[in-house]
């Protein structure tokens, strides 16, 4: 889908498809573009729009380069799939003249949020570079919100892991907490990858803005976003360490519970060995066994088995093994 926007200096207006392109046309947004849409933009701007396969290249030379006077910058962004899952996709910015071209293959919430900011006059949209910085600002803000949400969930997991209640509910079972910890660890890893990628895009954008002699406010906004990204990176590093600690703690508790179960079975086996021995002796059915004629033989045998089981039980309790 191709969406084209014009600017009046204060807001973005969706371009009329039948109207000609003017210098006020500043943004071409390609979402899951078809070959015809790629060709249309290429014909309008005299540039080459990278294909989806080309966007997946990880070499710096394939993600950041200049061609025919246009600057290409590709980054990996994290976006919501659902409340518990994040996805990663590529986002390419192409600065050519005064216009910006965005190529994406995921319907991220960043774009409608940025348009809402423009409507409220919270983001400038006079130039393609200004729109690009605004999109990155919105992306960083959404990542910060995601980090806060993850942090709240991690705190809830921590309370469940270190709960003092002996009986755990369905939500605080260690296997459930282990899966939750792993899920949030993966989310933080994706956000860290996205933050690193955006930081590289910002550095290239700074150099591109210097070459194009952009307005000084662009550099101020780039510096602000760069500081915000560094702050988020530090916070994600702390959050990643905390998740790693919780993961190790949960695995340790699971191992401890398994050891307790094995120890209980071992102790029970030792406790039942003497009664089993007594029962085995009097179950051999030899013809000449004096105790077979005792009237009190049966209760005495039962009592002996009980006593032989109670004595190890008391011993184990004093040792603290039970």
Short mmCIF file of N, CA and C in Angstrom, two decimals, residues 143-228:
data_model
loop_
_atom_site.label_atom_id
_atom_site.label_comp_id
_atom_site.label_asym_id
_atom_site.label_seq_id
_atom_site.Cartn_x
_atom_site.Cartn_y
_atom_site.Cartn_z
N UNK A 143 8.94 2.29 22.57
CA UNK A 143 9.82 1.29 23.16
C UNK A 143 9.96 1.53 24.67
N UNK A 144 10.01 2.80 25.07
CA UNK A 144 10.07 3.11 26.49
C UNK A 144 8.82 2.62 27.21
N UNK A 145 7.66 2.79 26.58
CA UNK A 145 6.41 2.29 27.18
C UNK A 145 6.43 0.77 27.29
N UNK A 146 6.95 0.11 26.27
CA UNK A 146 7.04 -1.35 26.31
C UNK A 146 7.96 -1.82 27.43
N UNK A 147 9.05 -1.10 27.62
CA UNK A 147 10.00 -1.48 28.68
C UNK A 147 9.35 -1.34 30.05
N UNK A 148 8.56 -0.28 30.24
CA UNK A 148 7.86 -0.10 31.51
C UNK A 148 6.88 -1.25 31.74
N UNK A 149 6.15 -1.64 30.69
CA UNK A 149 5.22 -2.76 30.82
C UNK A 149 5.95 -4.06 31.17
N UNK A 150 7.07 -4.30 30.50
CA UNK A 150 7.85 -5.51 30.78
C UNK A 150 8.38 -5.48 32.20
N UNK A 151 8.84 -4.32 32.64
CA UNK A 151 9.37 -4.20 34.00
C UNK A 151 8.29 -4.53 35.04
N UNK A 152 7.07 -4.05 34.82
CA UNK A 152 5.97 -4.35 35.74
C UNK A 152 5.70 -5.86 35.77
N UNK A 153 5.73 -6.50 34.60
CA UNK A 153 5.48 -7.94 34.56
C UNK A 153 6.61 -8.72 35.22
N UNK A 154 7.84 -8.24 35.05
CA UNK A 154 8.99 -8.91 35.67
C UNK A 154 8.91 -8.80 37.19
N UNK A 155 8.45 -7.65 37.69
CA UNK A 155 8.27 -7.50 39.14
C UNK A 155 7.23 -8.49 39.66
N UNK A 156 6.18 -8.69 38.89
CA UNK A 156 5.15 -9.65 39.28
C UNK A 156 5.71 -11.07 39.29
N UNK A 157 6.54 -11.38 38.29
CA UNK A 157 7.18 -12.69 38.25
C UNK A 157 8.11 -12.88 39.43
N UNK A 158 8.86 -11.82 39.79
CA UNK A 158 9.78 -11.90 40.92
C UNK A 158 9.04 -12.21 42.22
N UNK A 159 7.88 -11.58 42.41
CA UNK A 159 7.09 -11.86 43.61
C UNK A 159 6.63 -13.31 43.62
N UNK A 160 6.27 -13.82 42.43
CA UNK A 160 5.85 -15.21 42.36
C UNK A 160 6.98 -16.19 42.61
N UNK A 161 8.17 -15.86 42.11
CA UNK A 161 9.32 -16.76 42.29
C UNK A 161 9.70 -16.87 43.76
N UNK A 162 9.74 -15.73 44.45
CA UNK A 162 10.20 -15.70 45.84
C UNK A 162 9.03 -15.69 46.83
N UNK A 163 7.87 -16.17 46.39
CA UNK A 163 6.72 -16.26 47.29
C UNK A 163 7.02 -17.24 48.41
N UNK A 164 6.60 -16.88 49.63
CA UNK A 164 6.83 -17.72 50.80
C UNK A 164 5.71 -18.73 51.02
N UNK A 165 4.66 -18.63 50.21
CA UNK A 165 3.57 -19.59 50.34
C UNK A 165 4.03 -20.97 49.90
N UNK A 166 3.76 -21.96 50.74
CA UNK A 166 4.18 -23.32 50.41
C UNK A 166 3.36 -23.90 49.25
N UNK A 167 2.09 -23.53 49.21
CA UNK A 167 1.23 -24.02 48.14
C UNK A 167 1.12 -22.95 47.07
N UNK A 168 1.54 -23.26 45.89
CA UNK A 168 1.55 -22.29 44.80
C UNK A 168 0.26 -22.40 43.99
N UNK A 169 -0.23 -21.24 43.56
CA UNK A 169 -1.41 -21.22 42.72
C UNK A 169 -1.01 -21.56 41.29
N UNK A 170 -2.02 -21.62 40.40
CA UNK A 170 -1.74 -21.96 39.00
C UNK A 170 -0.80 -20.93 38.37
N UNK A 171 -0.96 -19.65 38.74
CA UNK A 171 -0.16 -18.59 38.12
C UNK A 171 1.24 -18.47 38.72
N UNK A 172 1.45 -19.07 39.88
CA UNK A 172 2.76 -18.96 40.53
C UNK A 172 3.53 -20.28 40.52
N UNK A 173 3.07 -21.24 39.74
CA UNK A 173 3.84 -22.47 39.61
C UNK A 173 5.15 -22.17 38.89
N UNK A 174 6.18 -22.88 39.30
CA UNK A 174 7.51 -22.56 38.80
C UNK A 174 7.64 -22.75 37.30
N UNK A 175 6.96 -23.74 36.73
CA UNK A 175 7.07 -23.93 35.29
C UNK A 175 6.42 -22.78 34.54
N UNK A 176 5.30 -22.24 35.09
CA UNK A 176 4.65 -21.08 34.47
C UNK A 176 5.54 -19.85 34.58
N UNK A 177 6.14 -19.66 35.75
CA UNK A 177 7.03 -18.52 35.95
C UNK A 177 8.27 -18.63 35.06
N UNK A 178 8.75 -19.85 34.86
CA UNK A 178 9.92 -20.05 34.01
C UNK A 178 9.61 -19.64 32.57
N UNK A 179 8.44 -20.04 32.06
CA UNK A 179 8.05 -19.68 30.70
C UNK A 179 7.88 -18.16 30.58
N UNK A 180 7.27 -17.55 31.61
CA UNK A 180 7.09 -16.10 31.58
C UNK A 180 8.41 -15.36 31.59
N UNK A 181 9.35 -15.85 32.39
CA UNK A 181 10.66 -15.21 32.45
C UNK A 181 11.38 -15.31 31.10
N UNK A 182 11.32 -16.48 30.49
CA UNK A 182 11.95 -16.65 29.18
C UNK A 182 11.31 -15.78 28.12
N UNK A 183 9.98 -15.66 28.15
CA UNK A 183 9.27 -14.83 27.17
C UNK A 183 9.69 -13.38 27.28
N UNK A 184 9.74 -12.86 28.50
CA UNK A 184 10.10 -11.46 28.69
C UNK A 184 11.58 -11.22 28.41
N UNK A 185 12.41 -12.24 28.66
CA UNK A 185 13.81 -12.10 28.29
C UNK A 185 13.98 -11.96 26.79
N UNK A 186 13.19 -12.72 26.01
CA UNK A 186 13.23 -12.61 24.55
C UNK A 186 12.73 -11.24 24.10
N UNK A 187 11.72 -10.71 24.77
CA UNK A 187 11.20 -9.39 24.41
C UNK A 187 12.25 -8.31 24.64
N UNK A 188 12.95 -8.39 25.78
CA UNK A 188 14.00 -7.41 26.07
C UNK A 188 15.13 -7.52 25.05
N UNK A 189 15.46 -8.75 24.65
CA UNK A 189 16.52 -8.94 23.65
C UNK A 189 16.13 -8.29 22.32
N UNK A 190 14.87 -8.44 21.92
CA UNK A 190 14.41 -7.82 20.67
C UNK A 190 14.43 -6.29 20.78
N UNK A 191 14.03 -5.78 21.93
CA UNK A 191 14.06 -4.32 22.12
C UNK A 191 15.50 -3.80 22.12
N UNK A 192 16.42 -4.56 22.69
CA UNK A 192 17.82 -4.15 22.70
C UNK A 192 18.39 -4.13 21.28
N UNK A 193 18.03 -5.14 20.50
CA UNK A 193 18.46 -5.17 19.10
C UNK A 193 17.90 -3.97 18.34
N UNK A 194 16.63 -3.66 18.59
CA UNK A 194 16.00 -2.53 17.93
C UNK A 194 16.67 -1.21 18.33
N UNK A 195 16.96 -1.06 19.63
CA UNK A 195 17.59 0.18 20.10
C UNK A 195 18.97 0.36 19.49
N UNK A 196 19.74 -0.72 19.40
CA UNK A 196 21.07 -0.64 18.80
C UNK A 196 20.97 -0.25 17.33
N UNK A 197 20.00 -0.84 16.64
CA UNK A 197 19.83 -0.54 15.22
C UNK A 197 19.41 0.91 15.01
N UNK A 198 18.49 1.39 15.83
CA UNK A 198 18.03 2.78 15.70
C UNK A 198 19.18 3.75 16.00
N UNK A 199 20.01 3.39 16.95
CA UNK A 199 21.14 4.26 17.29
C UNK A 199 22.08 4.40 16.09
N UNK A 200 22.30 3.31 15.37
CA UNK A 200 23.14 3.39 14.17
C UNK A 200 22.48 4.25 13.09
N UNK A 201 21.15 4.10 12.95
CA UNK A 201 20.42 4.93 11.98
C UNK A 201 20.57 6.41 12.34
N UNK A 202 20.51 6.73 13.62
CA UNK A 202 20.65 8.13 14.05
C UNK A 202 22.02 8.69 13.70
N UNK A 203 23.05 7.90 13.90
CA UNK A 203 24.41 8.36 13.58
C UNK A 203 24.55 8.65 12.09
N UNK A 204 23.99 7.76 11.27
CA UNK A 204 24.05 7.99 9.82
C UNK A 204 23.20 9.20 9.45
N UNK A 205 22.06 9.35 10.10
CA UNK A 205 21.19 10.50 9.83
C UNK A 205 21.90 11.81 10.17
N UNK A 206 22.67 11.82 11.24
CA UNK A 206 23.40 13.04 11.61
C UNK A 206 24.36 13.43 10.49
N UNK A 207 25.11 12.45 10.00
CA UNK A 207 26.06 12.75 8.92
C UNK A 207 25.33 13.20 7.65
N UNK A 208 24.20 12.54 7.38
CA UNK A 208 23.42 12.92 6.20
C UNK A 208 22.86 14.33 6.34
N UNK A 209 22.39 14.68 7.53
CA UNK A 209 21.85 16.02 7.77
C UNK A 209 22.93 17.08 7.62
N UNK A 210 24.16 16.76 8.05
CA UNK A 210 25.26 17.72 7.87
C UNK A 210 25.56 17.93 6.39
N UNK A 211 25.55 16.84 5.62
CA UNK A 211 25.82 16.97 4.19
C UNK A 211 24.73 17.77 3.48
N UNK A 212 23.50 17.68 3.98
CA UNK A 212 22.38 18.38 3.35
C UNK A 212 22.14 19.76 3.95
N UNK A 213 22.97 20.14 4.93
CA UNK A 213 22.83 21.45 5.58
C UNK A 213 21.42 21.65 6.14
N UNK A 214 20.96 20.64 6.90
CA UNK A 214 19.62 20.72 7.49
C UNK A 214 19.58 21.76 8.60
N UNK A 215 18.36 22.10 8.99
CA UNK A 215 18.15 23.09 10.04
C UNK A 215 18.79 22.61 11.35
N UNK A 216 19.29 23.56 12.15
CA UNK A 216 19.96 23.21 13.40
C UNK A 216 19.07 22.48 14.38
N UNK A 217 17.75 22.70 14.32
CA UNK A 217 16.84 22.03 15.23
C UNK A 217 16.83 20.52 15.00
N UNK A 218 17.13 20.12 13.76
CA UNK A 218 17.20 18.68 13.47
C UNK A 218 18.29 18.03 14.30
N UNK A 219 19.45 18.69 14.40
CA UNK A 219 20.57 18.13 15.17
C UNK A 219 20.24 18.10 16.66
N UNK A 220 19.54 19.12 17.15
CA UNK A 220 19.14 19.12 18.55
C UNK A 220 18.21 17.95 18.86
N UNK A 221 17.28 17.70 17.95
CA UNK A 221 16.36 16.58 18.16
C UNK A 221 17.08 15.24 18.07
N UNK A 222 18.05 15.16 17.15
CA UNK A 222 18.83 13.92 17.05
C UNK A 222 19.60 13.67 18.33
N UNK A 223 20.21 14.73 18.90
CA UNK A 223 20.94 14.58 20.15
C UNK A 223 20.02 14.15 21.29
N UNK A 224 18.82 14.71 21.32
CA UNK A 224 17.86 14.34 22.38
C UNK A 224 17.46 12.88 22.27
N UNK A 225 17.16 12.44 21.04
CA UNK A 225 16.78 11.04 20.84
C UNK A 225 17.94 10.12 21.17
N UNK A 226 19.15 10.54 20.83
CA UNK A 226 20.33 9.73 21.11
C UNK A 226 20.51 9.55 22.61
N UNK A 227 20.31 10.62 23.38
CA UNK A 227 20.42 10.51 24.84
C UNK A 227 19.32 9.60 25.40
N UNK A 228 18.12 9.74 24.86
CA UNK A 228 17.03 8.87 25.31
C UNK A 228 17.34 7.41 25.03
#
